[in-house]
mmCIF file of C-alpha atoms in Angstrom:
data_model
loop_
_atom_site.group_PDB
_atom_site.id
_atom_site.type_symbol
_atom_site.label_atom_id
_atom_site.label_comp_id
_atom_site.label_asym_id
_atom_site.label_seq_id
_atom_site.Cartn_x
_atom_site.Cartn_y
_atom_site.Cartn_z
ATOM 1 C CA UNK A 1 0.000 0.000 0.000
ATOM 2 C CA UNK A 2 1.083 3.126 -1.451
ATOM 3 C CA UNK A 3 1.999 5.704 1.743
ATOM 4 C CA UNK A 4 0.625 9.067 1.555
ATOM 5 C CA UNK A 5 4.349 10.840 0.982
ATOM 6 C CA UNK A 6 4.838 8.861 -1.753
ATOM 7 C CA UNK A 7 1.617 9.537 -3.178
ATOM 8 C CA UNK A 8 2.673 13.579 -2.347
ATOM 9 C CA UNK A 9 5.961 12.627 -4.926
ATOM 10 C CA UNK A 10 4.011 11.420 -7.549
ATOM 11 C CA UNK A 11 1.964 14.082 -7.578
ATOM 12 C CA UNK A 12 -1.431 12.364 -6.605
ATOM 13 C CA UNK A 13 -3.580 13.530 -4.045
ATOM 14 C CA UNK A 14 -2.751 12.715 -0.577
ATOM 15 C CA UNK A 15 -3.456 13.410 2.947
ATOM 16 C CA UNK A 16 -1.434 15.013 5.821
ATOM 17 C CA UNK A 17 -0.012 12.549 8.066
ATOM 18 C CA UNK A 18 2.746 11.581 10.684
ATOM 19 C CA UNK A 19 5.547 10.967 8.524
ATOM 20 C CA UNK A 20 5.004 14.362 6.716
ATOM 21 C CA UNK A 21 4.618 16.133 9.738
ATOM 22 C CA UNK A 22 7.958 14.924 10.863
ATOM 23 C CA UNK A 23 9.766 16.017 7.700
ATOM 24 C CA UNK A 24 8.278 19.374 7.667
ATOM 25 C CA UNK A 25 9.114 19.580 11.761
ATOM 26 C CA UNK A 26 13.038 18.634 10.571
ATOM 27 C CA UNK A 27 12.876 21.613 8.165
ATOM 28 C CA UNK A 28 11.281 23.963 10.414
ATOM 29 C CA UNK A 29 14.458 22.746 12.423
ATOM 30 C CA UNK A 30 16.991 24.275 9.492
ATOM 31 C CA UNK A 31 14.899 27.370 9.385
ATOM 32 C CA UNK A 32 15.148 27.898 13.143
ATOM 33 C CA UNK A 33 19.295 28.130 12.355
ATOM 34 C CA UNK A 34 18.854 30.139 9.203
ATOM 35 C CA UNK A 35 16.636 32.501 10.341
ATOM 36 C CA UNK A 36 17.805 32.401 13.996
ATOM 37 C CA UNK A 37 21.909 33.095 12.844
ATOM 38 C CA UNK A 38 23.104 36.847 13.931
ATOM 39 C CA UNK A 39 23.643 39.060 10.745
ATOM 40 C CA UNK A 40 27.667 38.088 10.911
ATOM 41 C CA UNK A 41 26.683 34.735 10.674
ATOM 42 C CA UNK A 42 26.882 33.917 7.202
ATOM 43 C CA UNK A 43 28.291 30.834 7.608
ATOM 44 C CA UNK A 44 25.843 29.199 9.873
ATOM 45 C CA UNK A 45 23.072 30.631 7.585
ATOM 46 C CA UNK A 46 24.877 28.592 4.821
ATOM 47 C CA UNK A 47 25.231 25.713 6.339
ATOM 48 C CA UNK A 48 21.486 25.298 7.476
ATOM 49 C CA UNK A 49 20.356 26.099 3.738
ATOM 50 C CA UNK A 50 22.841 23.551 1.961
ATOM 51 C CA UNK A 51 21.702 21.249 4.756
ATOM 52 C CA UNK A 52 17.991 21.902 4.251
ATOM 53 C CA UNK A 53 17.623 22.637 0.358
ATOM 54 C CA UNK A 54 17.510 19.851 -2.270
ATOM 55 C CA UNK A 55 20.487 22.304 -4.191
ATOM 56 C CA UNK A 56 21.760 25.484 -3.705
ATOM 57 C CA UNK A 57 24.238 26.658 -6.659
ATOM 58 C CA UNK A 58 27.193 28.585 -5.952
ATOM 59 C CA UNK A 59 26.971 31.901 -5.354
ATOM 60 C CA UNK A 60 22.785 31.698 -4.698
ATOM 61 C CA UNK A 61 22.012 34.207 -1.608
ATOM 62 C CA UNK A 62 18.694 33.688 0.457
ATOM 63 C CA UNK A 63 17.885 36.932 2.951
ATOM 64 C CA UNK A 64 16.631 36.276 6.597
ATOM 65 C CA UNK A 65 13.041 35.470 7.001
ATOM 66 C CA UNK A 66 12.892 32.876 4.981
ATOM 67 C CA UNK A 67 10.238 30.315 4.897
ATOM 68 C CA UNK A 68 9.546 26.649 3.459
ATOM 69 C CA UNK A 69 7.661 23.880 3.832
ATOM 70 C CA UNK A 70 9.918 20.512 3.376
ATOM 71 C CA UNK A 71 13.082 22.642 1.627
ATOM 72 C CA UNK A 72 14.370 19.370 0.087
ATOM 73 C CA UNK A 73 12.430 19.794 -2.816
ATOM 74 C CA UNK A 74 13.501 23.168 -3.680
ATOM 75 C CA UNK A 75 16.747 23.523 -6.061
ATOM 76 C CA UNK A 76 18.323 27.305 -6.401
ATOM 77 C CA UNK A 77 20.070 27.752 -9.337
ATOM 78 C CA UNK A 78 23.983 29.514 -9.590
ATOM 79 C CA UNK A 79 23.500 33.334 -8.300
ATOM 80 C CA UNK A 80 20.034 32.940 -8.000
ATOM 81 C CA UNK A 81 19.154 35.503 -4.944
ATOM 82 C CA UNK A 82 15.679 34.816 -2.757
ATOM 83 C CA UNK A 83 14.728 38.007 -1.116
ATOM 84 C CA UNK A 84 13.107 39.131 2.496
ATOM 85 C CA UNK A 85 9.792 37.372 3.549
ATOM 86 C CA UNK A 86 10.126 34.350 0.510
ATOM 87 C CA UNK A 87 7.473 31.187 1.230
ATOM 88 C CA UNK A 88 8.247 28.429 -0.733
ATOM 89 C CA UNK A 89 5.745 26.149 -0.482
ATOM 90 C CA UNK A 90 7.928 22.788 -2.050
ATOM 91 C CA UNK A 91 5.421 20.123 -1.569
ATOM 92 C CA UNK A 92 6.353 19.756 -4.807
ATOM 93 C CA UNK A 93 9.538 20.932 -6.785
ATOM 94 C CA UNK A 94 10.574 24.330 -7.071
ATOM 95 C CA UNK A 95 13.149 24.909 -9.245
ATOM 96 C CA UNK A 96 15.079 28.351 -9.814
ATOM 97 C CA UNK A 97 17.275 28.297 -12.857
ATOM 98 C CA UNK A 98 20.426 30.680 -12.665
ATOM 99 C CA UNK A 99 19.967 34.144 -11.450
ATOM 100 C CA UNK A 100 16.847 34.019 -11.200
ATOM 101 C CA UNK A 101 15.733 37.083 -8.551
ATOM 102 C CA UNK A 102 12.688 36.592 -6.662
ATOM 103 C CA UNK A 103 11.351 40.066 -4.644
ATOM 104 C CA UNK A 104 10.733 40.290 -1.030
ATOM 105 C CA UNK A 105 7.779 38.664 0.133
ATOM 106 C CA UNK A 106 7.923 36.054 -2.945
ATOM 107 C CA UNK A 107 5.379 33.327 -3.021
ATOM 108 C CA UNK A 108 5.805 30.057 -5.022
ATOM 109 C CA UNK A 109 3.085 28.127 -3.689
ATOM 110 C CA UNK A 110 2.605 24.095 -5.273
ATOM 111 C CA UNK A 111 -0.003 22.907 -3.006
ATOM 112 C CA UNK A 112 -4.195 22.253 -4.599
ATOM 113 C CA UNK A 113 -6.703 21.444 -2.725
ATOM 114 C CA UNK A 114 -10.106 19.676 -4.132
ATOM 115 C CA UNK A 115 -12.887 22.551 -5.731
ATOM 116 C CA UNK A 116 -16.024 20.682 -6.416
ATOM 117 C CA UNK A 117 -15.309 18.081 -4.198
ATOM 118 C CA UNK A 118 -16.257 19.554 -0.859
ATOM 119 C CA UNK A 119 -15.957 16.053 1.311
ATOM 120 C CA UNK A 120 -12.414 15.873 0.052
ATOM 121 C CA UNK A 121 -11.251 19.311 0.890
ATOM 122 C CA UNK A 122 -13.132 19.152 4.262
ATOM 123 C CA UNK A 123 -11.050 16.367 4.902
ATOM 124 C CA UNK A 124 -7.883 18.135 4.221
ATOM 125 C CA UNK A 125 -6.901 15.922 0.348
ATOM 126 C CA UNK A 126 -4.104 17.511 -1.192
ATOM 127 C CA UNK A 127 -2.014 17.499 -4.734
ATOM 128 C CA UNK A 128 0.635 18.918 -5.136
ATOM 129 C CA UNK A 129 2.296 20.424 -8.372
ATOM 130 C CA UNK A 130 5.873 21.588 -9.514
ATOM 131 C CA UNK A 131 6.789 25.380 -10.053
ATOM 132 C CA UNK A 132 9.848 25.877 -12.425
ATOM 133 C CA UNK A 133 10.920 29.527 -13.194
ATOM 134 C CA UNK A 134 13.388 29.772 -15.445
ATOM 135 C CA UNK A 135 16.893 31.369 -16.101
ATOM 136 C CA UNK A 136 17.293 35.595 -15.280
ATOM 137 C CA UNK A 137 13.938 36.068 -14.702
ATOM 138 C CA UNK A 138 12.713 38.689 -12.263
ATOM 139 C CA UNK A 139 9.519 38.146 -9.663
ATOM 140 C CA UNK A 140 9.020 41.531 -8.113
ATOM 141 C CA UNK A 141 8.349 42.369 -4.320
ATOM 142 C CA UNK A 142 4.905 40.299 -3.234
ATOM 143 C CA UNK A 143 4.483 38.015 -6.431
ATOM 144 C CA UNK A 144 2.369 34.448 -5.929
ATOM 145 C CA UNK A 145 3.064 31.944 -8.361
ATOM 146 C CA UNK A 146 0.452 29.671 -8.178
ATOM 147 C CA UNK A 147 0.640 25.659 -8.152
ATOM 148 C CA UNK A 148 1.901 23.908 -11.488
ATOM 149 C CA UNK A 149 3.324 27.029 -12.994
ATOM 150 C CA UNK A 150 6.238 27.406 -15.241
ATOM 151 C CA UNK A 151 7.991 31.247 -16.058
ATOM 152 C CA UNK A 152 10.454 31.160 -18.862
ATOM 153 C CA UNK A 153 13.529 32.427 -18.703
ATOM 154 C CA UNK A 154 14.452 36.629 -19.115
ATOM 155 C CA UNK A 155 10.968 37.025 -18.396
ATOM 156 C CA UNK A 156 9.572 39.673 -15.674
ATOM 157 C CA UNK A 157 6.902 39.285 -13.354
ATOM 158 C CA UNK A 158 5.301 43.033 -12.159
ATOM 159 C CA UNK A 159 4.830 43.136 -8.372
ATOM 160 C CA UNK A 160 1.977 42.146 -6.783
ATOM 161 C CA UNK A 161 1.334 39.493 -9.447
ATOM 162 C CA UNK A 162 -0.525 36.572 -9.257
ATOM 163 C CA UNK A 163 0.687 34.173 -11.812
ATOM 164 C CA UNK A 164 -1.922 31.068 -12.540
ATOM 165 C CA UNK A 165 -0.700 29.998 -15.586
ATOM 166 C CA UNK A 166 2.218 29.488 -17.341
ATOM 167 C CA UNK A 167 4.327 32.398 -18.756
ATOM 168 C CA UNK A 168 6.638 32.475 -21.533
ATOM 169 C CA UNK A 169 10.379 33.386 -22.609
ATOM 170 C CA UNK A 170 10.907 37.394 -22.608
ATOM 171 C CA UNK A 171 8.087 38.702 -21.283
ATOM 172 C CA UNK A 172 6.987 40.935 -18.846
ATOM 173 C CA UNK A 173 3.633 40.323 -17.187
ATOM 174 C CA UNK A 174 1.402 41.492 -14.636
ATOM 175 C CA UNK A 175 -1.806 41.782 -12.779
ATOM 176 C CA UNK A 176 -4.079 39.323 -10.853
ATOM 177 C CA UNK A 177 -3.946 36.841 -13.010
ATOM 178 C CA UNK A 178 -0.879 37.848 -14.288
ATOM 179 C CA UNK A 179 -1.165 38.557 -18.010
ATOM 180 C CA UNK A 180 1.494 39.340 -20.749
ATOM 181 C CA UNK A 181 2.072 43.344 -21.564
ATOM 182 C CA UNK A 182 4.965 42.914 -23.652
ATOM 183 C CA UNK A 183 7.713 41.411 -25.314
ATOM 184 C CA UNK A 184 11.140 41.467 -24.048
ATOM 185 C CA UNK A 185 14.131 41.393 -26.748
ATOM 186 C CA UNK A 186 16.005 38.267 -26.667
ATOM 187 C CA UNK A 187 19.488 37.836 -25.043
ATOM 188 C CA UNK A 188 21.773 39.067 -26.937
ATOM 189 C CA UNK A 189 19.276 41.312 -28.863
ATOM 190 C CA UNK A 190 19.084 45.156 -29.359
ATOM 191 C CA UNK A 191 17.873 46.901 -25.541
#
């Protein structure tokens, strides 16, 4: 019989239970260091993230308060810098190519829960999906990218956003939902 973490892994809807309470309590663990270290204490701050993060590239920065859910699902990408006040809610992957530059009070959220089925959400089913935002790209201060969601890469997201659906290569979109105002010139390409 299948447990309910491995269910969360394969992306199938799942319920909360023991052994996923104890792997978000060893997290919260990591975060107590990270977010607990004086402002000297770079070190110890490094340390607790490359213990607690499924990857952390070189030269990827994550400011004090920073929140997660399980953190070993979550894979920051070379130089990729995680502002103030970031949730990352990896009950699925999250995935931040390189330099990728999320805002203070960034939230990448992968967590559904059931809409028509109101037994199942009173009972507390979740699914959870992966959120991949790709290389360069640019979430400004307070964006939510919603569960399942890819950004492409050298795209930017206007603060406040709320991002429900995918968004492509050099962009820049905004709003709630987040919608595409223009095109960005490609790398390389005349500014």
């Amino acid at each position: 019989m299948d447990t309910h973490s491995e269910r969360l892994a394969r992306g199938e809807w799942y319920l909360d239970g023991p052994e996923l309470q104890a792997r978000r309590r060893d997290c919260w663990r990591l975060l107590d260091t990270f977010n607990g270290a004086r402002a000297d204490e770079d070190e110890v701050r490094r340390d607790a993230l490359i213990a607690m993060l499924g990857a952390v590239g070189e030269g990827a920065t994550v400011v004090p308060r920073f929140q997660c859910t399980y953190g070993t699902n979550i894979r920051l990408g070379e130089r990729a810098f995680v502002n103030a006040n970031a949730f990352l809610m990896d009950d699925a992957a999250i995935t931040l190519g390189p330099d990728v530059r999320l805002g203070p009070g960034a939230q990448l959220m992968t967590a559904l829960h059931p809409v028509e089925d109101h037994a199942r959400r009173r009972d507390g089913w979740e699914q959870a999906l992966p959120n991949s935002i790709g290389e360069n790209t640019w979430l400004g201060a307070s964006v939510t990218v919603g569960a399942g969601v890819t950004i492409g890469r050298n795209t930017v997201i206007g603060a406040g956003s709320v991002v429900l659906r995918d968004i492509p290569d050099h962009v820049v979109a905004v709003g709630s939902p987040a919608t595409v105002i223009r095109q960005l010139p490609a790398e390389g390409g005349a500014a």
